[in-house]
Short mmCIF file of C-alpha atoms in Angstrom, two decimals:
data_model
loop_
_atom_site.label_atom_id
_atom_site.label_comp_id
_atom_site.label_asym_id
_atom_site.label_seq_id
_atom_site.Cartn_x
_atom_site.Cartn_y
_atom_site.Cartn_z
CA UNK A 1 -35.34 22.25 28.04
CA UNK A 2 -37.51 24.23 25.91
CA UNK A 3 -39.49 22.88 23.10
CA UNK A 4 -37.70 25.07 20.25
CA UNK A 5 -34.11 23.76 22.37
CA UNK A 6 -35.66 20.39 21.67
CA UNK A 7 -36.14 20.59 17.94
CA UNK A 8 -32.80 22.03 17.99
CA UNK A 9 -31.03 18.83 19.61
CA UNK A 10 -32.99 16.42 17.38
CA UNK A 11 -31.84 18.29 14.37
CA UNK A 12 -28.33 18.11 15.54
CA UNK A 13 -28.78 14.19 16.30
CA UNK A 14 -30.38 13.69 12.83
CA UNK A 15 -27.47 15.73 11.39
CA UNK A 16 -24.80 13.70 12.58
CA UNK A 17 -26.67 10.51 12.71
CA UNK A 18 -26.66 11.23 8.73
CA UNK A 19 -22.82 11.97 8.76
CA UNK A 20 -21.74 9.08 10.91
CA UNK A 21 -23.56 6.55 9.16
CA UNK A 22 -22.41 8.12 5.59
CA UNK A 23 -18.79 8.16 7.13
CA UNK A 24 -18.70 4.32 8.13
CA UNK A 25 -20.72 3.05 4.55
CA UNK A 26 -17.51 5.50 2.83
CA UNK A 27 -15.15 3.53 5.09
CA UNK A 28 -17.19 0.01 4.71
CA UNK A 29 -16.82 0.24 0.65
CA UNK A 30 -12.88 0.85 1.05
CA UNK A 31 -12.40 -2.04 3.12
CA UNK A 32 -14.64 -3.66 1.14
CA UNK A 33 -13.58 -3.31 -2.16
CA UNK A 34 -10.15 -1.46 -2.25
CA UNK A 35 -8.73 -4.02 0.48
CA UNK A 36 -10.42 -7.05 0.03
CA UNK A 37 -11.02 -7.48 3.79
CA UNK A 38 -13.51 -9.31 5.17
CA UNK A 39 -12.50 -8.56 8.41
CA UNK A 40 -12.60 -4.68 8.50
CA UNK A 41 -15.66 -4.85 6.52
CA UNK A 42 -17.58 -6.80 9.24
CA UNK A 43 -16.73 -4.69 11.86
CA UNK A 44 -17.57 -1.46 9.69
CA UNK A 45 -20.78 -3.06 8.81
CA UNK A 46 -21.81 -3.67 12.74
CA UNK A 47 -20.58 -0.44 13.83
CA UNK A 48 -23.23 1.01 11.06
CA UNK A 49 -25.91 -1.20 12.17
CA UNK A 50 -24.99 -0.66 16.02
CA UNK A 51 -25.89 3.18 15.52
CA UNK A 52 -29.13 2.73 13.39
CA UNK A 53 -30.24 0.47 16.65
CA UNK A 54 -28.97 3.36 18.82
CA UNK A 55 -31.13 5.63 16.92
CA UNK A 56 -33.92 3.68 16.81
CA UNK A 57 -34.28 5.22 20.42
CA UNK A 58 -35.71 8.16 18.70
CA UNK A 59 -38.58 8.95 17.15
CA UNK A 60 -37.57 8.80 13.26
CA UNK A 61 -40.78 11.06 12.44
CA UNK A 62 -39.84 13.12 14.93
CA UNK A 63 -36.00 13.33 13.44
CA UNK A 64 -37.11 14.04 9.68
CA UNK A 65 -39.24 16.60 10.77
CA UNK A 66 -36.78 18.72 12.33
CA UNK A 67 -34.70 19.21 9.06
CA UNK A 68 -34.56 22.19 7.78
CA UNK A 69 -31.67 22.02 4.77
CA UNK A 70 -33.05 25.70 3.47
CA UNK A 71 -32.51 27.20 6.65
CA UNK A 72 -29.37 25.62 7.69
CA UNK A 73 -26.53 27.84 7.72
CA UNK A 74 -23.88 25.60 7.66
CA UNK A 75 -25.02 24.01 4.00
CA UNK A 76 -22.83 27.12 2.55
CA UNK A 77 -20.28 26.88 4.54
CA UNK A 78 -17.21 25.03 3.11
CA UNK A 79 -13.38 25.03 2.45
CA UNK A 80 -11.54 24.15 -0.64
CA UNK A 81 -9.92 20.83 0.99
CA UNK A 82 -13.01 19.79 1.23
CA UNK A 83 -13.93 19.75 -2.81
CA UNK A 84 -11.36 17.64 -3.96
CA UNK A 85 -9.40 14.28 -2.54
CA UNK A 86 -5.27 13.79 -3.75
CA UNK A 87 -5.86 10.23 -3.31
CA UNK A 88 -8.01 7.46 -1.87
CA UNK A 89 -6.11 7.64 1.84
CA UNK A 90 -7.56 11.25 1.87
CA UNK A 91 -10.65 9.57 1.66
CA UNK A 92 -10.21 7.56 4.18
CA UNK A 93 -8.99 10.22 6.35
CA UNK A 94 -12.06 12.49 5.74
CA UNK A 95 -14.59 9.36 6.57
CA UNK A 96 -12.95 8.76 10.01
CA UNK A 97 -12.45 12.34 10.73
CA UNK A 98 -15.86 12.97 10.02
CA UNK A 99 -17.32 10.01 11.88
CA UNK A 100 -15.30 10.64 14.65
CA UNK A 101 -16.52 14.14 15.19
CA UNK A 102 -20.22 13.18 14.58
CA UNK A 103 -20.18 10.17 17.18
CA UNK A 104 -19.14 12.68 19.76
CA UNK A 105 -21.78 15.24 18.70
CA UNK A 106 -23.98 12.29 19.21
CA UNK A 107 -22.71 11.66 22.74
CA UNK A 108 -22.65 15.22 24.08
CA UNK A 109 -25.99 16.36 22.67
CA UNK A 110 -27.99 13.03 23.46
CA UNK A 111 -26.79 13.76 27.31
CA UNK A 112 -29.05 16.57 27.26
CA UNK A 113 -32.19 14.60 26.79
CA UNK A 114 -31.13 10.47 26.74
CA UNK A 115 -28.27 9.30 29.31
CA UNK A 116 -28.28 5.85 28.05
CA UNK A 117 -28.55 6.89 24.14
CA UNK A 118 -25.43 8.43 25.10
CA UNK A 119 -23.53 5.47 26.54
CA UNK A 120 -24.33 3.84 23.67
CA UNK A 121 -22.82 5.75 21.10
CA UNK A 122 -19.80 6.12 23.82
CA UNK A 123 -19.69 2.75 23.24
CA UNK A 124 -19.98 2.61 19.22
CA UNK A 125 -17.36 5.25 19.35
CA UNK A 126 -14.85 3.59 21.24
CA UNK A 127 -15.34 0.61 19.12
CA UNK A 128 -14.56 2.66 16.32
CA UNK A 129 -11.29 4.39 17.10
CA UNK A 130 -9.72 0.62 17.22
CA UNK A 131 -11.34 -0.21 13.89
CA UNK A 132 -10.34 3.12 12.39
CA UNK A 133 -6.89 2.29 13.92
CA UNK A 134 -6.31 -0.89 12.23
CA UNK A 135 -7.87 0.64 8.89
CA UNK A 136 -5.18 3.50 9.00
CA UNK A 137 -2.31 1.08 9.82
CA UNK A 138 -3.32 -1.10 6.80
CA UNK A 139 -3.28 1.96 4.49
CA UNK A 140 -0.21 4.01 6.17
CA UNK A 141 1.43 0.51 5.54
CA UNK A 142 0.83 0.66 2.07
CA UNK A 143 1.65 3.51 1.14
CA UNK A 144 4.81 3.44 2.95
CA UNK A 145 5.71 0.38 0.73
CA UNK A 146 4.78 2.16 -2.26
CA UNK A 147 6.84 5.24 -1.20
CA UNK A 148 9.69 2.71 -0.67
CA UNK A 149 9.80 0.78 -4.07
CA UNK A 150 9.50 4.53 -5.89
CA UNK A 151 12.62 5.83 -3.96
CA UNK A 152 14.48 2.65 -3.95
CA UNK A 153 17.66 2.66 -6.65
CA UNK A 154 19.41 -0.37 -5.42
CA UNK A 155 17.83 -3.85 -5.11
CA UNK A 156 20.12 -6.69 -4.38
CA UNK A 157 18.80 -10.88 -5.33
CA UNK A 158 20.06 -13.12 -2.62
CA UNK A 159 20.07 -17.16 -2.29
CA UNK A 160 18.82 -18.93 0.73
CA UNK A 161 22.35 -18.90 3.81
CA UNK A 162 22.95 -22.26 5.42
CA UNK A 163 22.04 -20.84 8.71
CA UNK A 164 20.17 -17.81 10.05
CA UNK A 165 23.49 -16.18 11.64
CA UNK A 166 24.75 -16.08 7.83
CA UNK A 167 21.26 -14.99 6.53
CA UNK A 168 21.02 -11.77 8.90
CA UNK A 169 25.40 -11.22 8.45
CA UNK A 170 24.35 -10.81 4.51
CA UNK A 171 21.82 -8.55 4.68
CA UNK A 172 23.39 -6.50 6.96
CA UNK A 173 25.96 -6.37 4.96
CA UNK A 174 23.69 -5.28 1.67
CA UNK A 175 22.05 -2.60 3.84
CA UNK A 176 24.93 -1.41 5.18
CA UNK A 177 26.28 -0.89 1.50
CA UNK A 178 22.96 0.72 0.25
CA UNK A 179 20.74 -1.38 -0.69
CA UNK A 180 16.96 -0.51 -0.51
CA UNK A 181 15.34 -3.70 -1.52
CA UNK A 182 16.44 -7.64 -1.15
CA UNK A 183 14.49 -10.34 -2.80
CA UNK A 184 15.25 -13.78 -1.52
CA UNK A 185 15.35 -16.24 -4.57
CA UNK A 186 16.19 -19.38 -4.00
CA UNK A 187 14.49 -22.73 -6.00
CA UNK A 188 16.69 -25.06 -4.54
CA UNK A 189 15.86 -25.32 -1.09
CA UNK A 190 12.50 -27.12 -0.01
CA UNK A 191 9.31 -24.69 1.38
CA UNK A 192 10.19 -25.34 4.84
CA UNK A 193 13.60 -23.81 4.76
CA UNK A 194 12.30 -21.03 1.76
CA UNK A 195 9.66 -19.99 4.61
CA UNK A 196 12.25 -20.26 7.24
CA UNK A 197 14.37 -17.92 5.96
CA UNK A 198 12.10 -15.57 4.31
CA UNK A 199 10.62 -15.35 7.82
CA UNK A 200 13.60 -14.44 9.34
CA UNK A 201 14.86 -12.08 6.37
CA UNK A 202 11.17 -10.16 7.26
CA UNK A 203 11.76 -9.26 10.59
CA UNK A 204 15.34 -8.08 9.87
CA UNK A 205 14.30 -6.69 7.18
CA UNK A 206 11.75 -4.64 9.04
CA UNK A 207 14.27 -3.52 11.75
CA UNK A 208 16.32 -1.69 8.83
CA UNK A 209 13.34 -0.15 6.95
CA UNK A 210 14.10 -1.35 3.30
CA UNK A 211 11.83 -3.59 1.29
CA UNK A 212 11.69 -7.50 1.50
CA UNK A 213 10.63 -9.17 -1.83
CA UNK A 214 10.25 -13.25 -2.08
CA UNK A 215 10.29 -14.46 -5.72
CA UNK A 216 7.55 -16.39 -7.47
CA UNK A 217 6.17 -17.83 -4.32
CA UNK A 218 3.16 -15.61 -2.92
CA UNK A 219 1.97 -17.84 -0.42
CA UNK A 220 5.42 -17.87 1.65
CA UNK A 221 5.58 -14.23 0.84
CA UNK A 222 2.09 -13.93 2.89
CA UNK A 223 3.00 -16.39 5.73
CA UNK A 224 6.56 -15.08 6.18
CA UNK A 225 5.23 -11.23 6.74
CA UNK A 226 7.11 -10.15 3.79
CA UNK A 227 6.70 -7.05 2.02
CA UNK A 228 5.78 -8.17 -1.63
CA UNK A 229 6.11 -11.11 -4.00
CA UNK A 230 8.03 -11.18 -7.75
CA UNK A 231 6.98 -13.06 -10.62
CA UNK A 232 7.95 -13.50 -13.93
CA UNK A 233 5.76 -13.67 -17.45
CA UNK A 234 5.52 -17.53 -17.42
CA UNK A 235 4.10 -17.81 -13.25
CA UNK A 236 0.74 -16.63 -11.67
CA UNK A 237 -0.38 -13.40 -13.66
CA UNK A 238 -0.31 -10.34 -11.83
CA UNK A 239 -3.67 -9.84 -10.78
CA UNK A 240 -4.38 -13.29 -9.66
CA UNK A 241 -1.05 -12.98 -7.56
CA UNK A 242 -2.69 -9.81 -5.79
CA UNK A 243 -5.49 -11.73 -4.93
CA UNK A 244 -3.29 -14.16 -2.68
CA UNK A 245 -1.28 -11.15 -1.51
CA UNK A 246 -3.84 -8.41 -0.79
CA UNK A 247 -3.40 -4.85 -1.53
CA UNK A 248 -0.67 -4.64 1.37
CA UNK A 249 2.04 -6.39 -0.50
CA UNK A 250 3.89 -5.48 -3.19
CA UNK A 251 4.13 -7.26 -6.74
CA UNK A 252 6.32 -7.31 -9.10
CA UNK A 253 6.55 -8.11 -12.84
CA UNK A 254 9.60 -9.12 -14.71
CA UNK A 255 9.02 -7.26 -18.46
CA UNK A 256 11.66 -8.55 -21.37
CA UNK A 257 9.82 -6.26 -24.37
CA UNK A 258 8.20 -3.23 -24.14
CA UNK A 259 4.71 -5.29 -25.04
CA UNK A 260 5.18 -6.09 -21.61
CA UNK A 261 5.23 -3.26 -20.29
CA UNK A 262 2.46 -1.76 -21.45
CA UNK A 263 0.62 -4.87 -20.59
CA UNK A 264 2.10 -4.84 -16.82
CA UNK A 265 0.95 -0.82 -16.45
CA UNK A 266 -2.80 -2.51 -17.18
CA UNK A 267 -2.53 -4.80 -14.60
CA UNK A 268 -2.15 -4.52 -10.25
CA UNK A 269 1.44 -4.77 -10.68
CA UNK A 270 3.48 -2.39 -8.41
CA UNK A 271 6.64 -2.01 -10.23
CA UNK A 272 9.16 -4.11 -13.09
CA UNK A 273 12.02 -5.44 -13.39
CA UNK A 274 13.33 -4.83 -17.16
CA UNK A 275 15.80 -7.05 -18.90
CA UNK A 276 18.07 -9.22 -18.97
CA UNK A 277 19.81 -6.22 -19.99
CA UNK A 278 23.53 -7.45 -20.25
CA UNK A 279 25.10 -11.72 -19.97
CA UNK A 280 24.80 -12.43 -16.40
CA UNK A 281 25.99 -15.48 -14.43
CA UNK A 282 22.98 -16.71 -12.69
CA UNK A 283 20.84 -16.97 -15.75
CA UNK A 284 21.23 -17.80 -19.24
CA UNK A 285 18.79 -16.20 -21.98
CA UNK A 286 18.58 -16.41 -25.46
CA UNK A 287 17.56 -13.07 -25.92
CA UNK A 288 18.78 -9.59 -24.51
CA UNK A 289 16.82 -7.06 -25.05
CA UNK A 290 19.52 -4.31 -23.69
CA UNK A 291 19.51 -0.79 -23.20
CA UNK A 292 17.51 -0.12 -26.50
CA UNK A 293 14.49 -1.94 -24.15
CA UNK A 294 15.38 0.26 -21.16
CA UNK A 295 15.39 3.56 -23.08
CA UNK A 296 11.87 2.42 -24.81
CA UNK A 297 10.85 1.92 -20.92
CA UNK A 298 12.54 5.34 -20.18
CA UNK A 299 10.78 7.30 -22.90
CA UNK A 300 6.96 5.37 -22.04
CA UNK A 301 7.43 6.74 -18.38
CA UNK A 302 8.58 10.17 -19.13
CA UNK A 303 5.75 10.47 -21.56
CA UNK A 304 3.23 8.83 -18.66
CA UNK A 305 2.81 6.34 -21.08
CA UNK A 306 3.38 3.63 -18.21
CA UNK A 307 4.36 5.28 -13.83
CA UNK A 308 5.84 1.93 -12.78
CA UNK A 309 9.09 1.94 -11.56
CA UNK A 310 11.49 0.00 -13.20
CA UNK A 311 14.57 -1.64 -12.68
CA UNK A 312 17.06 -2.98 -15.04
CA UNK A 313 18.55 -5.95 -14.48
CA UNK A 314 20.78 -8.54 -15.99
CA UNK A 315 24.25 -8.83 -15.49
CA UNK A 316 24.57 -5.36 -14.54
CA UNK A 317 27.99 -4.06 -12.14
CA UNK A 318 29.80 -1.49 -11.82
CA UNK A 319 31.72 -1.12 -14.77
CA UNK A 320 28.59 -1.22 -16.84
CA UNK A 321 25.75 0.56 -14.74
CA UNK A 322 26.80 3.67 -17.14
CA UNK A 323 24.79 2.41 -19.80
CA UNK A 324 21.73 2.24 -17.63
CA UNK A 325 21.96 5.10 -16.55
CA UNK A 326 22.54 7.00 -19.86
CA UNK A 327 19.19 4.96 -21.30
CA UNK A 328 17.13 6.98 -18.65
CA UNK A 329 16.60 4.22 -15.83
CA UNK A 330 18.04 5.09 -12.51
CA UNK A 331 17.25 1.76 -10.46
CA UNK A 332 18.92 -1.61 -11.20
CA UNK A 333 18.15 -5.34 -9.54
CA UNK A 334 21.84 -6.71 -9.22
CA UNK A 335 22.91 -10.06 -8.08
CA UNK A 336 26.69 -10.96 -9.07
CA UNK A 337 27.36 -7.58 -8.52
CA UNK A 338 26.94 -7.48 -4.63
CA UNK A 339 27.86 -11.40 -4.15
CA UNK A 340 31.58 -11.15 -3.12
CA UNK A 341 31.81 -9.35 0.15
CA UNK A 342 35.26 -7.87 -0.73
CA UNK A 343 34.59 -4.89 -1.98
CA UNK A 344 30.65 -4.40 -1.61
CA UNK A 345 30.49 -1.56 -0.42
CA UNK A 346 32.87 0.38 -2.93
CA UNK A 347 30.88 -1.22 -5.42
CA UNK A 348 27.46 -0.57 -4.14
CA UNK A 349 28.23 2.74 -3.70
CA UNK A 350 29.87 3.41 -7.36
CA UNK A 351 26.79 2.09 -8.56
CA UNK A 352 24.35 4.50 -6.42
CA UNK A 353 26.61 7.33 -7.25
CA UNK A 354 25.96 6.88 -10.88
CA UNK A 355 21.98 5.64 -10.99
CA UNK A 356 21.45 8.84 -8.76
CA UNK A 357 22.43 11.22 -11.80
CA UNK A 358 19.40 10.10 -12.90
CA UNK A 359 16.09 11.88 -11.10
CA UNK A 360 13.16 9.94 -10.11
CA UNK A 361 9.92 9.88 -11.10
CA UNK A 362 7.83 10.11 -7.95
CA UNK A 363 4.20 10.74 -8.75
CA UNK A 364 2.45 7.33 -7.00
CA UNK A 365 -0.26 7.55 -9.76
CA UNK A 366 -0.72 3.77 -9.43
CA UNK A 367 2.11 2.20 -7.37
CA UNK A 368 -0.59 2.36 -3.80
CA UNK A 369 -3.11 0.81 -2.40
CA UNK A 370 -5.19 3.99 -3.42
CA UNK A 371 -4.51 3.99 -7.40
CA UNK A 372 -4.53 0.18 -8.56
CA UNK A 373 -6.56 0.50 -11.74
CA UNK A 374 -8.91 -1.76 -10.76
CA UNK A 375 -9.28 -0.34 -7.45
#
């Protein structure tokens, strides 16, 4: 190899030395800080410092002195996806693109001079693509739940079943009628059964593809594998909830003025439950703040005063999921509604027919793991 063909690979090697290592710190501070995981962190961290010891195999004089950013024509050379980012997970798709590409630019150009410098980033690479793997899982996973919760206009509350036979009957029933969402919410039974059956309600909740909430109690919600947690104003705010739960899981926030609201669009919450909006007969209230409160909601998310989606709830069936839907809210939480099996289905489907007059608003603006405001 001729000297000028020499210069040429260590300018190549310094190039995407620089690129890999920026890729894994862009991937290290999303782990680190948008995920909360120690885990993914560690391993970003060691890949980093695994190829600053790989390149301490050349001489870092030599490196720096083969730059030449003036003359390089590939400085002016860019597309427009590259000058913006729709979201954080594009982010994380550019940083493990970008690594990927450099580690291999690594390999096949440090053949040419350094047969073991080469096996080592081999190596570093390799070790990437299953980091990278489990990074992309815990973000595709997110976002999936987001999508979920935003398309979702039917989401049934359901007690504890005496057995696990009855447990996975009833929700096969629900999802066979429609229903995109089941919280289980139960305060009777003891934390052994609760995680029992929220276990179980996980994995079959998982073979149908809809959402699997557990009220109040994040902890089981975590051990059982469940999709999110729901609390109300008077448990675990919020934000200290998403500490327990991560940025994987869900939370939700029950809202009963539109105070609440406003406060719950400030915090990590993921979507709301807004009511009670008519007499139900699993809870008694006081107060009901109706479908005056869900056309206040309405109006705040039309005007992108608040993007979280809400459901009304309270005593809400078929013969009155009308009134929802004229206030503007096209998702309801219903539990007397869907508790007698005869006639679920008809039911269930009345009720979609009608909430599905009323469009969507889709734009994930904070409902992911890429948008939390604090985040």
């Amino acid at each position: 190899m001729t000297h000028a063909e020499s210069r040429t690979v260590l300018r190549i090697l310094d190039a995407n030395a620089n690129r890999a290592g920026e890729g894994l710190r862009t991937l290290e501070e999303f782990a680190r800080f948008i995920l909360d995981d120690h885990d993914l962190t560690d391993c970003l961290k060691t890949h980093r410092h695994d190829l600053a010891i790989a390149m301490g195999r050349w001489n870092r004089l030599q490196l720096i002195e083969s730059r030449d950013t003036p003359g390089d024509v590939g400085t002016g050379v860019t597309t427009a996806s590259e000058q913006s980012r729709a979201d954080l997970s594009e982010v994380v798709a550019a940083a493990t693109t970008r690594t990927q590409q450099a580690l291999r630019c690594l390999e096949e150009y440090g053949k040419t001079t350094d047969p073991e410098f080469a096996a080592s980033i081999e190596s570093i690479r390799y070790q990437c693509y299953a980091t990278f793997r489990d990074l992309e899982l815990r973000v595709a996973s997110v976002n999936d739940r987001s999508r979920k919760i935003r398309e979702a206009r039917l989401y049934a509350l359901i007690a504890c079943e005496p057995d696990a036979e009855r447990l996975e009957a009833r929700m096969d029933e629900l999802v066979d009628a429609g229903v995109d969402v089941i919280q289980l919410r139960d305060s009777s039974v003891d934390d052994r059964t609760l995680y029992q059956q929220a276990s179980l309600g996980a994995v079959i909740a998982k073979r149908h593809g809809i959402l699997w909430i557990i009220n109040d109690r994040a902890d089981i919600a975590v051990a059982a594998g469940a999709d999110g947690v729901h609390v109300g104003q008077e448990e675990v705010p919020v934000d200290a909830v998403r500490r327990v739960v991560g940025r994987d899981r869900l939370v939700g926030l029950s809202t009963h003025d539109i105070e609440q609201v406003r406060e719950a669009a400030r915090t990590t919450a993921d979507y709301i439950g807004c009511g009670p909006t008519f007499p139900g007969q699993t809870k008694s209230f006081d107060h009901f703040p109706g479908c005056e409160f869900l056309k206040q909601v309405s109006e705040e998310e039309r005007t992108g005063d608040h993007n979280l989606p809400a459901f009304a709830i309270g005593g809400i069936g078929l013969e009155n999921v009308e009134k929802v839907a004229q206030s503007g809210i096209g998702r309801v939480a219903v539990t007397g509604a869907l508790a007698s099996h005869e006639g679920l289905h008809q039911t269930a489907l009345g009720i979609r027919e009608i909430l599905e007059r009323v469009p969507l608003r889709m734009t994930p603006d904070s409902g992911d793991v890429c948008s939390h405001p604090d985040g």
